């Protein structure tokens, strides 16, 4: 896979990474977990050059880092650019508000929490450093400068090579930059969630920060797999999201139909078109599609070779906004 640099002085990574969240958390919770397949998916991702492996202490909590740790033993650690996150408390997240937008809900940005959490993450991941340590969410109760100062300590201590932010505003990136360099920003970006295009993504380009789109497949919707809430397992987290309600899905399917039209003409799959559009937003953009399915992994890797024409990009740019809020 072709590569790009993670931020201005980060490591080289494949232009498409792998999000591991769904392997233990959030999606398909009632399906028995097939750990062996998840492990083979991560190994295959590394073989394919999808080297940025994204996890978080909140996924599970902890089970996702433990899984990734089990994968990376035996000489695989050096092949991965390992990214994890701190600052989101899954246990206290209200499922009705999974974005954690309630005033204090589900966030902990206290410096002591960061200092303690990095050691837990390293233990579970079975490594002495992560390549990218990301602040999952800014805690409104703690000045960002204090949280970011503790994140910077993890770099000084050799426990993290680089530090990044997630779901932040440009003003918040600037505040963090005044304390310590920001390597990356992870935020949702896909054909049906484009807010980052108006500010954060161009700011990252201008400043030499990597932009890591999460949920680049619209949590799977843009692949055309989900036409009704019944297509999702009963306790799947997406069942609670506004865009996945019956009426919203019915309306939003017109987006998928148009993506499928572009895909058919390009000789690609809808997932590949969704990823190719994200990749077209800049060389600093490294999407981290999530999958625990070997077939989907190969499909997603193929997106790196798809070059959409100007007309196809314009058609995708003109897609209607989705019905329903993100959370
Ligand atoms: N920073 C944050 O706050 C934040 C929030 C959410 C996610 N993330 C990160 O971003 C990563 C990706 O986001 P996401 O997993 O929420 O959403 P996503 O990547 O948009 O979509 C994942 C869903 O799409 C399915 N899928 C993947 N490739 C497919 C293909 N080629 N064809 C058909 N279906 C396909 C997956 O199925 P299977 O699972 O069945 O294979 C899964 O249901 C996560 O793993 C996590 O690392 C970060």
Short mmCIF file of C-alpha atoms and ligand atoms in Angstrom, two decimals:
data_model
loop_
_atom_site.label_atom_id
_atom_site.label_comp_id
_atom_site.label_asym_id
_atom_site.label_seq_id
_atom_site.Cartn_x
_atom_site.Cartn_y
_atom_site.Cartn_z
CA UNK A 1 0.00 0.00 0.00
CA UNK A 2 1.25 3.52 -0.68
CA UNK A 3 2.32 5.37 2.41
CA UNK A 4 2.19 8.83 3.88
CA UNK A 5 3.82 10.49 6.86
CA UNK A 6 1.83 10.73 10.05
CA UNK A 7 2.01 14.46 10.68
CA UNK A 8 5.15 16.43 9.89
CA UNK A 9 7.67 14.29 11.75
CA UNK A 10 5.78 11.08 12.45
CA UNK A 11 6.39 7.58 11.10
CA UNK A 12 5.35 6.44 7.65
CA UNK A 13 2.00 4.66 7.62
CA UNK A 14 -0.14 3.03 4.96
CA UNK A 15 -2.67 5.57 3.71
CA UNK A 16 -5.45 3.41 5.16
CA UNK A 17 -5.23 2.09 8.72
CA UNK A 18 -7.36 -0.27 10.77
CA UNK A 19 -9.81 0.63 13.53
CA UNK A 20 -10.12 -2.23 16.02
CA UNK A 21 -13.03 -0.97 18.15
CA UNK A 22 -15.68 -3.25 16.67
CA UNK A 23 -13.62 -6.34 17.44
CA UNK A 24 -14.63 -6.18 21.10
CA UNK A 25 -16.96 -3.24 21.58
CA UNK A 26 -19.95 -1.24 20.36
CA UNK A 27 -21.04 -3.31 17.40
CA UNK A 28 -22.52 -6.81 17.19
CA UNK A 29 -22.33 -7.24 20.95
CA UNK A 30 -24.60 -10.27 21.04
CA UNK A 31 -22.68 -12.22 18.40
CA UNK A 32 -20.10 -14.50 20.01
CA UNK A 33 -16.73 -12.87 19.50
CA UNK A 34 -14.43 -14.63 17.10
CA UNK A 35 -11.07 -13.60 18.48
CA UNK A 36 -9.08 -15.82 16.13
CA UNK A 37 -10.59 -14.08 13.12
CA UNK A 38 -9.98 -10.63 14.62
CA UNK A 39 -6.35 -11.57 15.22
CA UNK A 40 -5.97 -12.77 11.65
CA UNK A 41 -7.54 -9.52 10.40
CA UNK A 42 -4.95 -7.43 12.26
CA UNK A 43 -2.08 -9.60 10.99
CA UNK A 44 -3.44 -9.37 7.46
CA UNK A 45 -3.77 -5.61 7.77
CA UNK A 46 -0.06 -5.40 8.63
CA UNK A 47 0.76 -7.68 5.68
CA UNK A 48 -1.22 -5.38 3.39
CA UNK A 49 0.60 -2.31 4.69
CA UNK A 50 -2.35 -0.97 6.74
CA UNK A 51 0.09 -0.24 9.53
CA UNK A 52 -1.79 2.29 11.65
CA UNK A 53 -3.61 0.16 14.22
CA UNK A 54 -6.11 2.16 16.28
CA UNK A 55 -7.52 1.13 19.67
CA UNK A 56 -8.47 2.83 22.97
CA UNK A 57 -8.61 1.96 26.65
CA UNK A 58 -12.33 2.79 26.54
CA UNK A 59 -13.12 0.02 24.04
CA UNK A 60 -14.42 -2.75 26.22
CA UNK A 61 -13.19 -1.08 28.39
CA UNK A 62 -9.71 -2.57 28.11
CA UNK A 63 -10.59 -5.70 26.11
CA UNK A 64 -9.64 -4.06 22.82
CA UNK A 65 -6.15 -3.13 23.97
CA UNK A 66 -5.75 -6.61 25.42
CA UNK A 67 -6.71 -8.14 22.06
CA UNK A 68 -4.31 -5.89 20.15
CA UNK A 69 -1.61 -6.73 22.69
CA UNK A 70 -2.10 -10.44 22.06
CA UNK A 71 -1.76 -9.80 18.31
CA UNK A 72 1.43 -7.80 18.53
CA UNK A 73 3.52 -10.30 20.45
CA UNK A 74 5.99 -12.41 18.52
CA UNK A 75 7.73 -9.77 16.47
CA UNK A 76 4.66 -7.99 15.10
CA UNK A 77 4.94 -4.90 17.32
CA UNK A 78 7.63 -3.36 15.09
CA UNK A 79 5.42 -3.72 12.02
CA UNK A 80 2.62 -1.66 13.53
CA UNK A 81 2.23 2.04 14.14
CA UNK A 82 0.31 1.62 17.34
CA UNK A 83 -2.27 4.22 18.37
CA UNK A 84 -4.39 4.20 21.50
CA UNK A 85 -6.46 6.73 23.43
CA UNK A 86 -7.19 7.99 26.93
CA UNK A 87 -9.79 10.22 28.52
CA UNK A 88 -13.12 8.56 27.75
CA UNK A 89 -14.75 6.48 30.47
CA UNK A 90 -16.89 3.85 28.83
CA UNK A 91 -18.37 2.59 32.06
CA UNK A 92 -20.09 5.88 32.74
CA UNK A 93 -21.20 6.66 29.19
CA UNK A 94 -24.90 7.08 28.90
CA UNK A 95 -25.97 4.93 25.95
CA UNK A 96 -28.51 7.61 25.12
CA UNK A 97 -25.61 10.03 24.75
CA UNK A 98 -22.79 7.94 23.37
CA UNK A 99 -20.97 11.02 22.09
CA UNK A 100 -20.29 11.89 25.70
CA UNK A 101 -21.62 15.40 25.16
CA UNK A 102 -23.18 15.69 28.60
CA UNK A 103 -21.28 18.23 30.74
CA UNK A 104 -18.98 15.78 32.46
CA UNK A 105 -20.30 12.46 31.24
CA UNK A 106 -17.76 9.86 30.47
CA UNK A 107 -14.62 11.98 30.36
CA UNK A 108 -11.56 12.21 32.54
CA UNK A 109 -8.82 14.62 31.50
CA UNK A 110 -7.19 14.98 34.90
CA UNK A 111 -3.39 14.80 34.60
CA UNK A 112 -3.26 12.02 37.20
CA UNK A 113 -5.69 9.98 35.12
CA UNK A 114 -3.48 10.36 32.02
CA UNK A 115 -0.34 9.44 33.98
CA UNK A 116 -1.95 6.33 35.38
CA UNK A 117 -3.73 5.31 32.18
CA UNK A 118 -0.67 5.23 29.93
CA UNK A 119 0.88 2.57 32.13
CA UNK A 120 -2.29 0.48 31.99
CA UNK A 121 -2.42 0.80 28.21
CA UNK A 122 1.23 -0.20 27.81
CA UNK A 123 0.71 -3.21 30.07
CA UNK A 124 -2.34 -4.40 28.12
CA UNK A 125 -0.66 -3.74 24.77
CA UNK A 126 2.47 -5.57 25.90
CA UNK A 127 4.82 -2.83 24.76
CA UNK A 128 7.02 -0.16 26.30
CA UNK A 129 5.70 2.65 24.09
CA UNK A 130 2.85 3.54 21.78
CA UNK A 131 3.51 5.44 18.57
CA UNK A 132 0.50 7.71 19.00
CA UNK A 133 -1.27 8.48 22.30
CA UNK A 134 -4.53 10.31 21.69
CA UNK A 135 -6.78 12.29 23.98
CA UNK A 136 -10.13 10.63 23.21
CA UNK A 137 -12.22 13.62 24.35
CA UNK A 138 -11.49 16.96 25.97
CA UNK A 139 -12.80 16.99 29.54
CA UNK A 140 -14.77 20.23 30.08
CA UNK A 141 -13.97 20.12 33.80
CA UNK A 142 -10.18 20.21 33.27
CA UNK A 143 -8.28 22.96 31.42
CA UNK A 144 -7.04 21.38 28.20
CA UNK A 145 -3.55 22.78 28.87
CA UNK A 146 -3.33 20.64 32.02
CA UNK A 147 -4.46 17.48 30.27
CA UNK A 148 -2.17 18.13 27.33
CA UNK A 149 0.74 18.82 29.66
CA UNK A 150 0.28 15.32 31.09
CA UNK A 151 0.03 13.89 27.57
CA UNK A 152 3.37 15.63 26.80
CA UNK A 153 4.89 13.98 29.88
CA UNK A 154 4.20 10.58 28.30
CA UNK A 155 6.40 11.65 25.38
CA UNK A 156 9.14 12.93 27.67
CA UNK A 157 9.03 9.61 29.54
CA UNK A 158 9.42 7.66 26.28
CA UNK A 159 6.02 6.01 26.73
CA UNK A 160 4.52 7.68 23.65
CA UNK A 161 6.34 8.79 20.50
CA UNK A 162 3.67 11.33 19.49
CA UNK A 163 0.43 12.67 20.94
CA UNK A 164 -2.83 13.48 19.20
CA UNK A 165 -6.33 14.82 19.82
CA UNK A 166 -9.79 13.52 18.97
CA UNK A 167 -13.06 15.34 18.27
CA UNK A 168 -11.74 18.83 18.91
CA UNK A 169 -12.24 22.33 17.54
CA UNK A 170 -9.54 24.40 15.86
CA UNK A 171 -9.41 26.59 18.97
CA UNK A 172 -8.71 23.52 21.11
CA UNK A 173 -5.96 22.33 18.74
CA UNK A 174 -4.33 25.76 19.02
CA UNK A 175 -4.45 25.66 22.82
CA UNK A 176 -2.80 22.25 22.84
CA UNK A 177 -0.16 23.33 20.30
CA UNK A 178 0.87 26.14 22.61
CA UNK A 179 1.87 23.48 25.17
CA UNK A 180 3.32 20.67 23.02
CA UNK A 181 3.18 19.71 19.31
CA UNK A 182 0.01 17.95 18.17
CA UNK A 183 0.76 15.11 15.74
CA UNK A 184 -2.77 14.23 14.70
CA UNK A 185 -6.46 14.85 15.07
CA UNK A 186 -8.95 12.00 14.94
CA UNK A 187 -12.53 13.00 14.11
CA UNK A 188 -15.47 11.55 12.28
CA UNK A 189 -15.34 12.14 8.53
CA UNK A 190 -17.26 10.36 5.83
CA UNK A 191 -19.63 11.03 2.97
CA UNK A 192 -22.41 11.56 5.50
CA UNK A 193 -20.42 13.45 8.20
CA UNK A 194 -18.48 16.33 6.74
CA UNK A 195 -18.23 18.93 9.50
CA UNK A 196 -14.43 18.58 9.68
CA UNK A 197 -14.08 19.86 6.11
CA UNK A 198 -15.06 23.36 7.23
CA UNK A 199 -12.30 23.93 9.75
CA UNK A 200 -10.38 21.17 11.45
CA UNK A 201 -9.27 19.27 8.35
CA UNK A 202 -7.86 22.31 6.47
CA UNK A 203 -6.25 23.55 9.69
CA UNK A 204 -4.49 20.19 10.08
CA UNK A 205 -3.27 20.39 6.48
CA UNK A 206 -1.93 23.92 7.00
CA UNK A 207 -0.18 22.99 10.26
CA UNK A 208 1.26 19.65 9.12
CA UNK A 209 -0.93 17.52 11.39
CA UNK A 210 -2.30 14.16 10.32
CA UNK A 211 -6.08 13.92 10.15
CA UNK A 212 -7.44 10.47 11.02
CA UNK A 213 -11.07 10.06 9.94
CA UNK A 214 -12.96 7.67 12.20
CA UNK A 215 -16.11 5.90 11.02
CA UNK A 216 -15.14 6.66 7.38
CA UNK A 217 -17.73 4.10 6.25
CA UNK A 218 -20.50 5.86 8.16
CA UNK A 219 -20.35 3.06 10.77
CA UNK A 220 -20.96 0.63 7.93
CA UNK A 221 -24.02 2.38 6.49
CA UNK A 222 -22.23 3.68 3.38
CA UNK A 223 -21.30 0.12 2.36
CA UNK A 224 -24.98 -0.59 1.71
CA UNK A 225 -25.25 -3.31 4.35
CA UNK A 226 -27.92 -1.76 6.52
CA UNK A 227 -31.32 -0.91 5.10
CA UNK A 228 -33.35 -1.39 8.28
CA UNK A 229 -32.64 -1.41 12.03
CA UNK A 230 -33.47 -5.12 11.87
CA UNK A 231 -30.27 -5.61 9.88
CA UNK A 232 -28.33 -4.73 13.05
CA UNK A 233 -27.89 -7.14 15.98
CA UNK A 234 -30.30 -6.42 18.84
CA UNK A 235 -27.88 -4.72 21.23
CA UNK A 236 -25.75 -3.05 18.59
CA UNK A 237 -24.87 0.49 19.62
CA UNK A 238 -25.95 1.83 16.21
CA UNK A 239 -29.58 0.97 16.96
CA UNK A 240 -29.60 3.97 19.29
CA UNK A 241 -28.19 6.43 16.75
CA UNK A 242 -30.65 8.83 15.07
CA UNK A 243 -29.46 8.06 11.53
CA UNK A 244 -30.09 4.35 11.99
CA UNK A 245 -33.75 4.71 12.97
CA UNK A 246 -36.25 3.18 10.53
CA UNK A 247 -37.44 6.41 8.93
CA UNK A 248 -33.97 7.95 8.83
CA UNK A 249 -32.50 4.86 7.20
CA UNK A 250 -35.24 4.88 4.59
CA UNK A 251 -34.41 8.47 3.66
CA UNK A 252 -30.64 8.02 3.92
CA UNK A 253 -30.65 5.04 1.58
CA UNK A 254 -30.75 7.50 -1.32
CA UNK A 255 -27.17 8.43 -0.33
CA UNK A 256 -26.08 4.79 -0.56
CA UNK A 257 -27.79 4.39 -3.92
CA UNK A 258 -25.78 7.27 -5.35
CA UNK A 259 -22.56 5.93 -3.86
CA UNK A 260 -23.37 2.57 -5.41
CA UNK A 261 -23.92 4.28 -8.77
CA UNK A 262 -20.44 5.82 -8.65
CA UNK A 263 -18.99 2.50 -7.48
CA UNK A 264 -20.56 0.55 -10.35
CA UNK A 265 -19.13 2.97 -12.90
CA UNK A 266 -15.69 2.96 -11.23
CA UNK A 267 -15.60 -0.83 -10.99
CA UNK A 268 -15.35 -0.57 -7.21
CA UNK A 269 -17.47 -1.35 -4.15
CA UNK A 270 -19.43 1.33 -2.27
CA UNK A 271 -17.02 0.92 0.68
CA UNK A 272 -14.06 1.59 -1.60
CA UNK A 273 -15.72 4.69 -3.04
CA UNK A 274 -16.49 5.97 0.46
CA UNK A 275 -12.84 5.51 1.45
CA UNK A 276 -11.45 6.90 -1.82
CA UNK A 277 -13.51 10.07 -1.28
CA UNK A 278 -12.07 10.45 2.23
CA UNK A 279 -8.53 9.87 0.90
CA UNK A 280 -9.11 12.53 -1.75
CA UNK A 281 -9.44 15.16 0.99
CA UNK A 282 -5.65 15.40 1.36
CA UNK A 283 -2.34 13.59 1.72
CA UNK A 284 -2.48 14.18 5.46
CA UNK A 285 -5.67 12.11 5.72
CA UNK A 286 -5.35 8.52 7.02
CA UNK A 287 -8.76 6.86 7.48
CA UNK A 288 -9.10 4.01 9.97
CA UNK A 289 -12.07 1.93 8.77
CA UNK A 290 -13.11 -0.69 11.28
CA UNK A 291 -13.66 -4.31 10.41
CA UNK A 292 -13.33 -7.77 11.94
CA UNK A 293 -14.04 -9.48 8.64
CA UNK A 294 -11.19 -10.62 6.33
CA UNK A 295 -13.22 -10.01 3.18
CA UNK A 296 -14.03 -6.43 4.17
CA UNK A 297 -10.41 -5.78 5.12
CA UNK A 298 -9.25 -6.74 1.62
CA UNK A 299 -12.02 -4.62 0.14
CA UNK A 300 -10.95 -1.61 2.20
CA UNK A 301 -7.26 -2.05 1.36
CA UNK A 302 -8.20 -1.93 -2.33
CA UNK A 303 -9.55 1.58 -1.88
CA UNK A 304 -5.99 2.92 -1.74
CA UNK A 305 -5.65 2.17 -5.47
CA UNK A 306 -8.86 3.86 -6.53
CA UNK A 307 -8.53 7.29 -8.03
CA UNK A 308 -11.88 9.00 -8.39
CA UNK A 309 -12.26 11.36 -11.35
CA UNK A 310 -13.05 15.03 -10.83
CA UNK A 311 -16.59 14.33 -12.03
CA UNK A 312 -17.03 11.45 -9.59
CA UNK A 313 -15.68 13.54 -6.72
CA UNK A 314 -18.04 16.36 -7.65
CA UNK A 315 -20.96 13.93 -7.71
CA UNK A 316 -20.03 12.67 -4.24
CA UNK A 317 -19.47 16.20 -2.95
CA UNK A 318 -23.01 17.02 -4.02
CA UNK A 319 -24.66 14.17 -2.09
CA UNK A 320 -27.49 15.33 0.16
CA UNK A 321 -26.93 15.78 3.88
CA UNK A 322 -28.13 12.78 5.90
CA UNK A 323 -31.37 12.73 7.83
CA UNK A 324 -30.72 12.55 11.57
CA UNK A 325 -28.03 13.79 13.93
CA UNK A 326 -24.73 11.95 14.35
CA UNK A 327 -25.47 11.03 17.97
N1 LIG B 1 -12.10 8.85 18.21
C1 LIG B 1 -13.33 8.43 18.38
O1 LIG B 1 -14.09 9.01 19.16
C2 LIG B 1 -13.82 7.24 17.62
C3 LIG B 1 -15.19 6.95 17.54
C4 LIG B 1 -15.59 5.84 16.80
C5 LIG B 1 -14.65 5.04 16.17
N2 LIG B 1 -13.32 5.34 16.29
C6 LIG B 1 -12.28 4.54 15.60
O2 LIG B 1 -12.57 4.50 14.22
C7 LIG B 1 -12.62 3.16 13.77
C8 LIG B 1 -13.59 3.01 12.62
O3 LIG B 1 -14.88 3.47 12.95
P1 LIG B 1 -16.16 2.51 13.06
O4 LIG B 1 -15.70 1.12 13.17
O5 LIG B 1 -17.01 3.09 14.13
O6 LIG B 1 -16.95 2.77 11.71
P2 LIG B 1 -16.66 2.43 10.15
O7 LIG B 1 -15.25 2.14 9.94
O8 LIG B 1 -17.26 3.55 9.40
O9 LIG B 1 -17.58 1.16 9.90
C9 LIG B 1 -17.40 -0.07 10.54
C10 LIG B 1 -18.53 -0.98 10.11
O10 LIG B 1 -18.45 -1.19 8.70
C11 LIG B 1 -18.36 -2.57 8.41
N3 LIG B 1 -17.44 -2.70 7.26
C12 LIG B 1 -16.12 -2.40 7.24
N4 LIG B 1 -15.62 -2.55 6.00
C13 LIG B 1 -16.65 -2.98 5.23
C14 LIG B 1 -16.76 -3.33 3.86
N5 LIG B 1 -15.71 -3.23 3.04
N6 LIG B 1 -17.95 -3.76 3.39
C15 LIG B 1 -19.02 -3.85 4.21
N7 LIG B 1 -18.98 -3.52 5.53
C16 LIG B 1 -17.80 -3.09 6.02
C17 LIG B 1 -17.85 -3.23 9.66
O11 LIG B 1 -18.29 -4.57 9.66
P3 LIG B 1 -17.64 -5.77 10.50
O12 LIG B 1 -17.27 -5.21 11.84
O13 LIG B 1 -18.75 -6.76 10.55
O14 LIG B 1 -16.45 -6.28 9.78
C18 LIG B 1 -18.50 -2.36 10.74
O15 LIG B 1 -19.85 -2.76 10.93
C19 LIG B 1 -13.00 2.37 15.03
O16 LIG B 1 -12.65 1.00 14.92
C20 LIG B 1 -12.22 3.09 16.09
O17 LIG B 1 -10.86 2.65 16.08
C21 LIG B 1 -12.90 6.43 16.99
#
